[in-house]
CSV table of C-alpha atoms in Angstrom, one decimal:
chain,number,residue,atom,x,y,z
A,1,ALA,CA,24.0,60.0,-13.1
A,2,ARG,CA,22.4,61.9,-9.8
A,3,MET,CA,18.7,61.3,-11.9
A,4,LYS,CA,19.4,57.9,-12.4
A,5,GLU,CA,20.4,56.8,-8.7
A,6,LYS,CA,17.3,58.9,-7.3
A,7,PHE,CA,15.4,57.0,-9.8
A,8,LEU,CA,16.3,53.7,-8.8
A,9,ALA,CA,16.3,54.6,-5.0
A,10,ASP,CA,12.6,55.7,-5.5
A,11,LEU,CA,11.8,52.5,-7.6
A,12,ARG,CA,13.4,50.4,-4.3
A,13,LYS,CA,11.7,52.6,-2.1
A,14,ALA,CA,8.1,52.1,-3.5
A,15,HIS,CA,8.7,47.9,-3.7
A,16,GLU,CA,9.7,48.4,0.2
A,17,SER,CA,6.8,50.5,1.8
A,18,LEU,CA,3.9,49.8,-1.2
A,19,THR,CA,1.8,46.8,-2.3
A,20,GLY,CA,-1.2,45.7,-4.4
A,21,ASP,CA,-2.7,48.9,-6.4
A,22,GLU,CA,-0.4,51.3,-4.7
A,23,LEU,CA,2.5,49.8,-6.1
A,24,ALA,CA,1.1,49.8,-9.6
A,25,VAL,CA,0.3,53.5,-9.7
A,26,ALA,CA,3.8,54.2,-8.2
A,27,LEU,CA,5.5,51.8,-11.1
A,28,HIS,CA,3.6,53.7,-13.8
A,29,ASP,CA,4.0,57.2,-12.3
A,30,MET,CA,8.0,56.0,-12.9
A,31,ARG,CA,7.5,55.3,-16.3
A,32,ILE,CA,6.5,58.8,-17.5
A,33,ARG,CA,9.2,60.1,-15.4
A,34,MET,CA,11.4,57.8,-18.0
A,35,GLU,CA,9.3,59.4,-21.2
A,36,HIS,CA,9.4,62.8,-19.5
A,37,ASP,CA,13.2,62.6,-19.3
A,38,LEU,CA,14.7,64.9,-22.3
A,39,ASP,CA,18.3,64.0,-21.8
A,40,ARG,CA,17.2,60.1,-22.0
A,41,SER,CA,19.6,59.7,-19.1
A,42,LEU,CA,17.1,57.2,-17.0
A,43,VAL,CA,16.7,55.1,-20.5
A,44,SER,CA,19.6,53.0,-18.9
A,45,ALA,CA,20.2,49.2,-18.6
A,46,ASP,CA,19.9,49.0,-15.3
A,47,ILE,CA,16.9,51.2,-15.0
A,48,VAL,CA,14.9,49.8,-17.6
A,49,HIS,CA,16.2,45.9,-16.5
A,50,ASN,CA,14.6,47.1,-12.8
A,51,MET,CA,11.4,48.5,-14.4
A,52,LEU,CA,10.8,44.9,-16.4
A,53,ILE,CA,11.5,43.2,-13.1
A,54,SER,CA,9.0,45.6,-11.1
A,55,PHE,CA,6.4,45.4,-13.4
A,56,ARG,CA,6.6,41.5,-13.8
A,57,GLU,CA,6.7,41.2,-9.7
A,58,ILE,CA,2.5,42.8,-10.3
A,59,GLN,CA,2.2,40.8,-13.3
A,60,ASP,CA,1.3,43.8,-15.7
A,61,TYR,CA,2.8,42.0,-19.0
A,62,ASP,CA,1.4,44.6,-21.3
A,63,ALA,CA,2.9,47.6,-19.1
A,64,MET,CA,6.5,45.0,-19.7
A,65,VAL,CA,5.8,44.8,-23.6
A,66,GLN,CA,4.4,48.6,-24.2
A,67,MET,CA,7.9,49.8,-22.3
A,68,ILE,CA,9.8,48.2,-24.6
A,69,ASP,CA,8.0,49.2,-27.8
A,70,ASP,CA,8.0,52.8,-26.7
A,71,LEU,CA,11.9,52.7,-25.6
A,72,GLU,CA,12.2,51.7,-29.4
A,73,SER,CA,10.2,54.9,-30.6
A,74,LEU,CA,11.9,57.4,-29.2
A,75,PRO,CA,13.4,60.2,-30.7
A,76,ASN,CA,17.0,59.5,-30.3
A,77,SER,CA,16.4,57.1,-28.4
A,78,THR,CA,19.7,55.6,-26.9
A,79,PHE,CA,17.9,52.4,-25.4
A,80,THR,CA,19.6,48.8,-26.4
A,81,TYR,CA,19.0,45.6,-25.9
A,82,THR,CA,21.3,43.1,-23.4
A,83,PRO,CA,20.3,40.1,-23.0
A,84,PRO,CA,18.4,40.3,-19.7
A,85,ILE,CA,16.1,42.9,-21.5
A,86,ARG,CA,15.5,40.8,-24.5
A,87,HIS,CA,14.8,37.8,-22.2
A,88,LEU,CA,12.0,39.6,-20.1
A,89,TYR,CA,10.7,41.1,-23.2
A,90,ALA,CA,10.1,37.7,-24.5
A,91,PHE,CA,9.2,36.5,-21.2
A,92,ALA,CA,6.2,39.2,-21.2
A,93,LEU,CA,5.2,38.8,-24.9
A,94,ASN,CA,4.7,35.0,-23.7
A,95,ARG,CA,2.5,35.6,-20.6
A,96,ARG,CA,0.9,38.2,-22.1
A,97,LYS,CA,-1.0,35.8,-24.9
A,98,ARG,CA,-2.2,38.4,-27.0
A,99,PRO,CA,-2.8,37.5,-30.9
A,100,GLY,CA,0.9,36.9,-32.2
A,101,ASP,CA,2.7,37.3,-29.1
A,102,ARG,CA,3.7,34.0,-28.5
A,103,GLU,CA,5.1,34.2,-32.3
A,104,ARG,CA,7.0,37.7,-31.6
A,105,ALA,CA,8.3,36.0,-28.6
A,106,LEU,CA,9.7,32.7,-30.3
A,107,GLN,CA,11.1,34.7,-33.0
A,108,MET,CA,13.1,36.9,-30.6
A,109,ILE,CA,14.4,34.3,-29.0
A,110,THR,CA,15.6,32.4,-32.0
A,111,ASN,CA,17.0,35.3,-33.0
A,112,ALA,CA,18.6,35.7,-30.1
A,113,LEU,CA,20.3,31.9,-30.1
A,114,GLN,CA,22.2,32.8,-33.3
A,115,GLN,CA,24.6,34.7,-30.4
A,116,GLU,CA,26.4,32.9,-28.3
A,117,GLU,CA,26.4,35.5,-25.2
A,118,ASN,CA,22.2,34.6,-25.1
A,119,HIS,CA,23.1,30.8,-24.3
A,120,PHE,CA,22.1,31.3,-21.1
A,121,PRO,CA,19.6,29.4,-18.6
A,122,ASP,CA,16.8,31.8,-18.8
A,123,MET,CA,16.8,32.0,-22.0
A,124,LEU,CA,17.1,28.2,-23.0
A,125,CYS,CA,14.5,27.9,-20.3
A,126,LEU,CA,12.3,30.2,-22.0
A,127,VAL,CA,11.9,28.7,-25.1
A,128,GLY,CA,10.9,25.3,-22.8
A,129,ARG,CA,8.1,27.3,-20.9
A,130,ILE,CA,6.7,28.5,-24.5
A,131,TYR,CA,6.4,25.2,-25.8
A,132,LYS,CA,5.4,23.7,-22.7
A,133,ASP,CA,2.5,26.4,-22.3
A,134,ILE,CA,1.4,25.1,-26.1
A,135,PHE,CA,1.2,21.5,-25.0
A,136,VAL,CA,-1.0,22.5,-22.3
A,137,GLU,CA,-3.0,24.5,-24.2
A,138,SER,CA,-3.3,22.2,-26.9
A,139,SER,CA,-5.2,19.8,-23.8
A,140,TYR,CA,-1.9,17.9,-23.8
A,141,GLU,CA,-2.4,16.8,-27.3
A,142,ASP,CA,0.5,18.5,-29.0
A,143,LYS,CA,3.3,15.7,-28.5
A,144,GLU,CA,5.7,17.6,-30.6
A,145,SER,CA,5.5,20.7,-28.4
A,146,LEU,CA,6.5,18.4,-25.4
A,147,GLU,CA,9.5,17.0,-26.5
A,148,ASN,CA,10.0,20.8,-28.2
A,149,ALA,CA,9.8,21.7,-24.3
A,150,ILE,CA,12.0,18.6,-22.6
A,151,LYS,CA,14.7,19.4,-25.3
A,152,TRP,CA,14.5,23.3,-24.3
A,153,TYR,CA,15.0,22.6,-20.3
A,154,GLY,CA,17.5,19.9,-20.8
A,155,LYS,CA,20.0,22.2,-23.1
A,156,GLY,CA,19.1,24.9,-19.8
A,157,PHE,CA,20.0,22.5,-16.7
A,158,GLU,CA,23.0,21.3,-19.3
A,159,VAL,CA,24.6,24.8,-20.0
A,160,GLN,CA,24.4,25.4,-16.1
A,161,PRO,CA,22.5,23.0,-13.5
A,162,ASN,CA,19.7,25.2,-12.3
A,163,VAL,CA,16.7,24.3,-10.0
A,164,TYR,CA,14.4,26.1,-12.6
A,165,ALA,CA,15.1,23.8,-15.4
A,166,GLY,CA,15.9,20.7,-13.2
A,167,ILE,CA,12.6,20.7,-11.8
A,168,ASN,CA,10.7,21.7,-15.0
A,169,LEU,CA,12.7,18.9,-17.1
A,170,ALA,CA,11.3,16.2,-14.4
A,171,THR,CA,8.1,17.4,-14.2
A,172,LEU,CA,7.8,16.7,-18.3
A,173,LEU,CA,9.6,13.5,-18.3
A,174,VAL,CA,7.1,12.5,-16.2
A,175,ILE,CA,4.6,13.9,-18.3
A,176,LYS,CA,6.1,12.0,-21.1
A,177,GLY,CA,5.4,8.9,-19.4
A,178,ASN,CA,8.7,8.2,-17.3
A,179,ASP,CA,8.6,6.6,-13.6
A,180,PHE,CA,10.2,8.5,-11.3
A,181,ALA,CA,11.0,5.3,-9.5
A,182,LYS,CA,12.7,3.4,-12.6
A,183,CYS,CA,13.8,6.2,-14.8
A,184,SER,CA,17.8,6.9,-14.2
A,185,GLU,CA,17.2,10.1,-15.8
A,186,LEU,CA,14.9,11.4,-13.5
A,187,LYS,CA,16.8,9.8,-10.5
A,188,GLU,CA,19.9,12.0,-11.5
A,189,ILE,CA,17.9,15.0,-11.9
A,190,ALA,CA,16.8,14.8,-8.6
A,191,SER,CA,20.2,14.0,-7.1
A,192,VAL,CA,21.3,17.3,-8.9
A,193,LEU,CA,18.2,19.2,-7.7
A,194,HIS,CA,19.0,18.5,-3.7
A,195,ILE,CA,22.1,18.8,-4.2
A,196,LEU,CA,22.2,22.6,-5.5
A,197,ILE,CA,19.5,23.0,-2.7
A,198,GLY,CA,21.3,21.1,0.1
A,199,ARG,CA,24.1,23.8,-0.6
A,200,LYS,CA,22.3,26.7,0.8
A,201,GLY,CA,21.2,25.4,4.2
A,202,SER,CA,18.5,24.4,5.9
A,203,LEU,CA,15.2,24.1,4.3
A,204,ALA,CA,13.9,26.3,6.7
A,205,SER,CA,17.0,29.0,6.4
A,206,ILE,CA,16.4,28.9,2.6
A,207,GLN,CA,14.7,32.6,1.4
A,208,ASP,CA,15.0,32.0,-2.2
A,209,TYR,CA,11.4,30.9,-3.0
A,210,TRP,CA,12.5,29.0,-6.2
A,211,GLU,CA,14.2,26.7,-4.8
A,212,VAL,CA,12.0,25.8,-2.0
A,213,ALA,CA,9.4,25.5,-4.3
A,214,THR,CA,11.4,23.2,-6.4
A,215,PHE,CA,12.2,21.0,-3.3
A,216,PHE,CA,8.2,21.3,-3.3
A,217,GLU,CA,7.4,20.0,-6.8
A,218,ILE,CA,10.2,17.5,-6.7
A,219,SER,CA,9.0,15.9,-3.7
A,220,VAL,CA,5.5,15.4,-5.4
A,221,LEU,CA,7.3,13.8,-7.7
A,222,ALA,CA,9.0,11.4,-5.9
A,223,GLU,CA,5.5,10.7,-3.9
A,224,ASN,CA,7.0,12.3,-0.2
A,225,TYR,CA,4.3,14.0,1.2
A,226,SER,CA,6.2,14.1,4.3
A,227,LYS,CA,8.8,16.6,2.8
A,228,ALA,CA,6.0,18.3,0.5
A,229,ILE,CA,4.3,19.6,3.3
A,230,GLN,CA,7.5,20.7,5.2
A,231,ALA,CA,8.3,22.5,2.0
A,232,ALA,CA,4.7,24.1,1.7
A,233,GLU,CA,4.6,25.6,4.9
A,234,CYS,CA,8.1,27.3,4.3
A,235,MET,CA,6.9,28.8,1.1
A,236,PHE,CA,3.9,30.2,2.8
A,237,LYS,CA,6.2,32.1,5.4
A,238,LEU,CA,8.2,33.7,2.3
A,239,LYS,CA,5.1,35.8,1.1
A,240,PRO,CA,5.8,34.8,-2.6
A,241,PRO,CA,3.9,37.1,-5.3
A,242,VAL,CA,0.7,35.7,-6.9
A,243,TRP,CA,2.2,34.7,-10.2
A,244,TYR,CA,4.7,32.7,-8.0
A,245,LEU,CA,2.5,30.7,-6.6
A,246,LYS,CA,0.7,30.1,-10.2
A,247,SER,CA,3.8,28.8,-12.0
A,248,THR,CA,4.2,26.2,-9.1
A,249,ILE,CA,0.6,25.0,-8.8
A,250,GLY,CA,0.6,24.8,-12.7
A,251,ASN,CA,3.5,22.5,-12.4
A,252,ILE,CA,1.3,20.4,-9.7
A,253,GLN,CA,-1.5,20.5,-11.2
A,254,LEU,CA,0.1,19.4,-14.3
A,255,ILE,CA,1.6,16.2,-12.6
A,256,ASN,CA,-1.8,15.3,-11.5
A,257,GLN,CA,-3.2,15.2,-14.5
A,258,PHE,CA,-0.8,12.4,-15.9
A,259,LYS,CA,-1.0,10.7,-12.2
A,260,ARG,CA,-3.9,10.6,-11.2
A,261,LYS,CA,-5.3,7.9,-8.3
A,262,PRO,CA,-8.2,5.9,-8.7
A,263,GLU,CA,-11.2,8.3,-6.7
A,264,ASP,CA,-11.8,5.4,-4.2
A,265,ALA,CA,-8.0,5.5,-3.1
A,266,ILE,CA,-7.0,5.8,0.3
A,267,LEU,CA,-4.8,9.1,1.2
A,268,THR,CA,-1.9,9.0,3.4
A,269,PRO,CA,-2.0,11.4,6.4
A,270,GLU,CA,0.6,13.2,4.7
A,271,GLU,CA,-1.3,13.2,1.6
A,272,GLN,CA,-4.4,15.1,3.1
A,273,ILE,CA,-2.2,17.5,4.7
A,274,PHE,CA,-1.0,17.9,1.2
A,275,GLN,CA,-4.5,18.8,-0.3
A,276,PHE,CA,-5.3,21.1,2.4
A,277,TRP,CA,-1.5,23.1,1.2
A,278,MET,CA,-2.9,23.3,-2.1
A,279,GLU,CA,-6.4,24.1,-1.5
A,280,TYR,CA,-4.7,27.3,0.5
A,281,PHE,CA,-2.0,27.8,-2.6
A,282,ILE,CA,-5.3,28.1,-5.1
A,283,ASP,CA,-7.2,30.0,-3.1
A,284,ALA,CA,-3.7,32.6,-2.4
A,285,THR,CA,-4.7,32.7,-6.5
A,286,ASN,CA,-8.2,33.6,-6.6
A,287,ASN,CA,-9.1,36.8,-7.5
A,288,GLU,CA,-13.3,36.2,-6.5
A,289,VAL,CA,-14.2,36.0,-3.4
A,290,SER,CA,-17.3,37.8,-2.6
A,291,ASN,CA,-19.0,34.2,-2.3
A,292,VAL,CA,-16.6,32.6,-0.1
A,293,ILE,CA,-18.4,31.2,3.1
A,294,ARG,CA,-15.4,28.6,4.0
A,295,PHE,CA,-11.6,29.3,3.8
A,296,PRO,CA,-8.2,27.6,4.2
A,297,MET,CA,-6.1,29.4,7.1
A,298,LEU,CA,-3.5,28.4,9.4
A,299,VAL,CA,-3.7,29.0,13.0
A,300,LEU,CA,-0.6,29.7,14.9
A,301,GLU,CA,0.0,28.3,18.3
A,302,PHE,CA,1.4,29.5,21.1
A,303,ASP,CA,4.6,27.3,20.3
A,304,ASN,CA,4.8,29.0,16.7
A,305,ILE,CA,3.1,26.1,15.3
A,306,PHE,CA,1.1,26.7,12.0
A,307,ILE,CA,-2.0,24.0,12.1
A,308,PRO,CA,-3.8,23.3,8.9
A,309,SER,CA,-7.6,24.2,9.4
A,310,HIS,CA,-10.5,25.8,8.0
A,311,VAL,CA,-13.2,27.9,9.0
A,312,THR,CA,-16.6,28.2,7.8
A,313,VAL,CA,-19.1,31.0,8.1
A,314,ASN,CA,-23.2,30.7,8.4
A,315,MET,CA,-25.1,33.7,7.9
A,316,ASN,CA,-28.2,32.2,7.6
A,317,GLY,CA,-31.4,33.5,9.6
A,318,GLN,CA,-31.3,36.1,12.2
A,319,ASN,CA,-30.7,33.5,14.9
A,320,ASP,CA,-28.8,30.9,13.4
A,321,LYS,CA,-25.2,32.9,12.8
A,322,PHE,CA,-22.5,31.1,13.7
A,323,LEU,CA,-18.9,30.8,12.8
A,324,GLN,CA,-16.8,26.8,12.7
A,325,ILE,CA,-13.0,26.5,13.2
A,326,ASN,CA,-11.8,22.9,12.4
A,327,ASN,CA,-8.1,22.0,12.9
A,328,ILE,CA,-6.5,19.1,10.2
A,329,CYS,CA,-4.2,17.2,13.0
A,330,LEU,CA,-1.2,15.6,11.4
A,331,GLN,CA,-1.2,13.4,14.6
A,332,CYS,CA,-5.1,12.5,14.4
A,333,LEU,CA,-5.1,11.1,11.1
A,334,ARG,CA,-2.0,9.0,12.2
A,335,ASP,CA,-4.1,7.8,15.0
A,336,LYS,CA,-7.1,9.0,16.2
A,337,GLU,CA,-6.8,8.0,20.0
A,338,ALA,CA,-3.2,9.3,20.3
A,339,CYS,CA,-4.4,13.3,20.2
A,340,LYS,CA,-6.0,14.6,23.0
A,341,GLN,CA,-6.0,18.3,21.6
A,342,THR,CA,-9.1,20.0,20.8
A,343,HIS,CA,-9.5,20.9,17.1
A,344,SER,CA,-12.9,21.6,16.1
A,345,TRP,CA,-14.9,24.6,17.5
A,346,LEU,CA,-18.4,26.4,16.9
A,347,PHE,CA,-19.0,30.1,18.2
A,348,SER,CA,-22.2,31.6,18.0
A,349,ALA,CA,-22.2,35.3,16.7
A,350,SER,CA,-22.8,36.4,20.7
A,351,THR,CA,-19.8,34.6,21.5
A,352,ILE,CA,-17.4,36.5,19.2
A,353,GLY,CA,-15.4,39.4,21.1
A,354,GLY,CA,-13.9,40.8,18.4
A,355,VAL,CA,-11.7,40.7,15.2
A,356,SER,CA,-8.5,42.7,14.6
A,357,LEU,CA,-6.3,43.1,11.5
A,358,TYR,CA,-2.4,42.4,11.7
A,359,LYS,CA,-0.9,45.1,10.0
A,360,VAL,CA,2.8,42.9,9.7
A,361,ASP,CA,1.3,40.7,7.3
A,362,GLN,CA,-1.4,41.3,5.4
A,363,ARG,CA,-2.9,37.4,5.4
A,364,CYS,CA,-3.6,37.6,8.9
A,365,LEU,CA,-5.9,38.8,11.7
A,366,PHE,CA,-6.8,37.8,14.9
A,367,LEU,CA,-10.0,36.2,15.9
A,368,TYR,CA,-11.0,37.2,20.0
A,369,VAL,CA,-14.0,34.9,21.0
A,370,HIS,CA,-15.7,35.0,24.6
A,371,HIS,CA,-15.3,31.3,25.7
A,372,ASN,CA,-11.3,31.1,24.4
A,373,SER,CA,-9.2,33.8,26.5
A,374,ASP,CA,-6.6,33.6,23.8
A,375,GLY,CA,-8.7,34.0,20.7
A,376,PHE,CA,-7.3,32.9,17.3
A,377,GLN,CA,-4.4,34.3,15.2
A,378,MET,CA,-5.2,33.3,11.8
A,379,PHE,CA,-3.5,33.4,8.4
A,380,PHE,CA,-5.7,33.5,5.0
A,381,PRO,CA,-4.3,32.5,1.8
A,382,SER,CA,-4.4,36.2,1.0
A,383,GLU,CA,-5.3,39.7,1.5
A,384,GLU,CA,-8.5,39.3,-0.4
A,385,LEU,CA,-9.8,36.6,1.7
A,386,ARG,CA,-8.9,37.7,5.3
A,387,LYS,CA,-11.1,41.0,4.7
A,388,ARG,CA,-14.1,38.6,3.5
A,389,PHE,CA,-14.0,36.9,6.7
A,390,TYR,CA,-13.2,40.4,8.3
A,391,ASP,CA,-16.5,41.8,6.6
A,392,LEU,CA,-18.2,38.3,7.4
A,393,VAL,CA,-17.6,38.6,11.3
A,394,ILE,CA,-18.2,42.5,11.6
A,395,GLU,CA,-21.4,41.9,9.7
A,396,MET,CA,-22.3,39.1,11.9
A,397,THR,CA,-21.4,40.8,15.0
A,398,THR,CA,-23.4,44.5,14.3
A,399,ASP,CA,-26.5,43.4,16.2
A,400,GLU,CA,-24.5,41.8,19.4
A,401,GLU,CA,-24.0,43.6,22.6
A,402,GLY,CA,-20.8,43.8,24.1
A,403,ILE,CA,-18.9,43.4,20.9
A,404,CYS,CA,-15.7,44.7,20.6
A,405,ALA,CA,-15.2,47.4,17.8
A,406,LEU,CA,-11.4,46.4,17.0
A,407,ASN,CA,-11.7,47.2,13.6
A,408,SER,CA,-7.8,49.4,13.5
A,409,THR,CA,-4.9,47.2,12.8
A,410,ILE,CA,-2.2,46.2,15.1
A,411,ASP,CA,1.4,45.3,15.1
A,412,THR,CA,2.2,42.7,18.1
A,413,ILE,CA,1.7,39.0,18.0
A,414,LYS,CA,0.3,36.9,20.4
């Protein structure tokens, strides 16, 4: 019991203190500890479940599958499947997507659903997710898989109304051709989702990413972009793992695929801000950033308002190095004459005073310029994009005199 408590405490500590590659290394070290536990006290349902969740958070689906396969093959193994472990194993198989993985996942769930204890929303919805993936990967041609996805998400929503089943069911009904404004089933689902989310308090106070993302997605389905951009900022503040964002973006892109607007359509100001947030979240999921010179980012103003913005870095020529910051102001989009604030800046390399990283949020840095005494607190979509911008600024200002070398992290907000 003491070994088990120590293991779980170490796992919690790793989650609290480590991120990225360091967390991945720590999890794999803990996995080795489980293998070397001779009396198998660490092969308990709660430890296995917590390890699976941990690997899921870093998107190491192969590690999830391999751990279960190895535990089953251990001599004198005491490992047994619980419904949540079975669900996570099938989830990982579907996400890993090696040849035969999806078939294994479906077979496992089909067998599990023969027992009543496995008829819980996550398991039922996973069947829906698998068929949804098959439909998407068929270039939207496999209508039978679309119908199956709708059926299983519907079962998950019927067993226990929940935001995950509801938003996927609503999305797929729209994909099937239902009009949100005219379909009574869609309106009923939206009503239930708003009630479920509303019970948690104001949108800004909700700490569960999936509930906020559901509000975001249902707002997009209803084409209420004012509410969608409110939800987008709340999603950003929750600092979700990349795979969370990938799931949400996938749904929005699926919606857009079937509700595509004409190329000459005029976007409302709120839609333009929504498009910024989509760019921001998509960039947060991209690993390849080595050639990026134009960055979506948020500028934090004194009144704690985040301003959607872009910053572009120009490195062409020794005497033509500059960066440009452009805010996307909702008030300006609505009425150019109404807003009197400055929303565009052009800084040559010689006017840049320095740049420093903000250690509390790995997406944030401070840019200091000589012509702006307060500088800019900038939030990038990912740590990788922040580093890319930081490196570009350091390179840009290497030969400039009077540049402050602020390459250490800071932990205070302006």
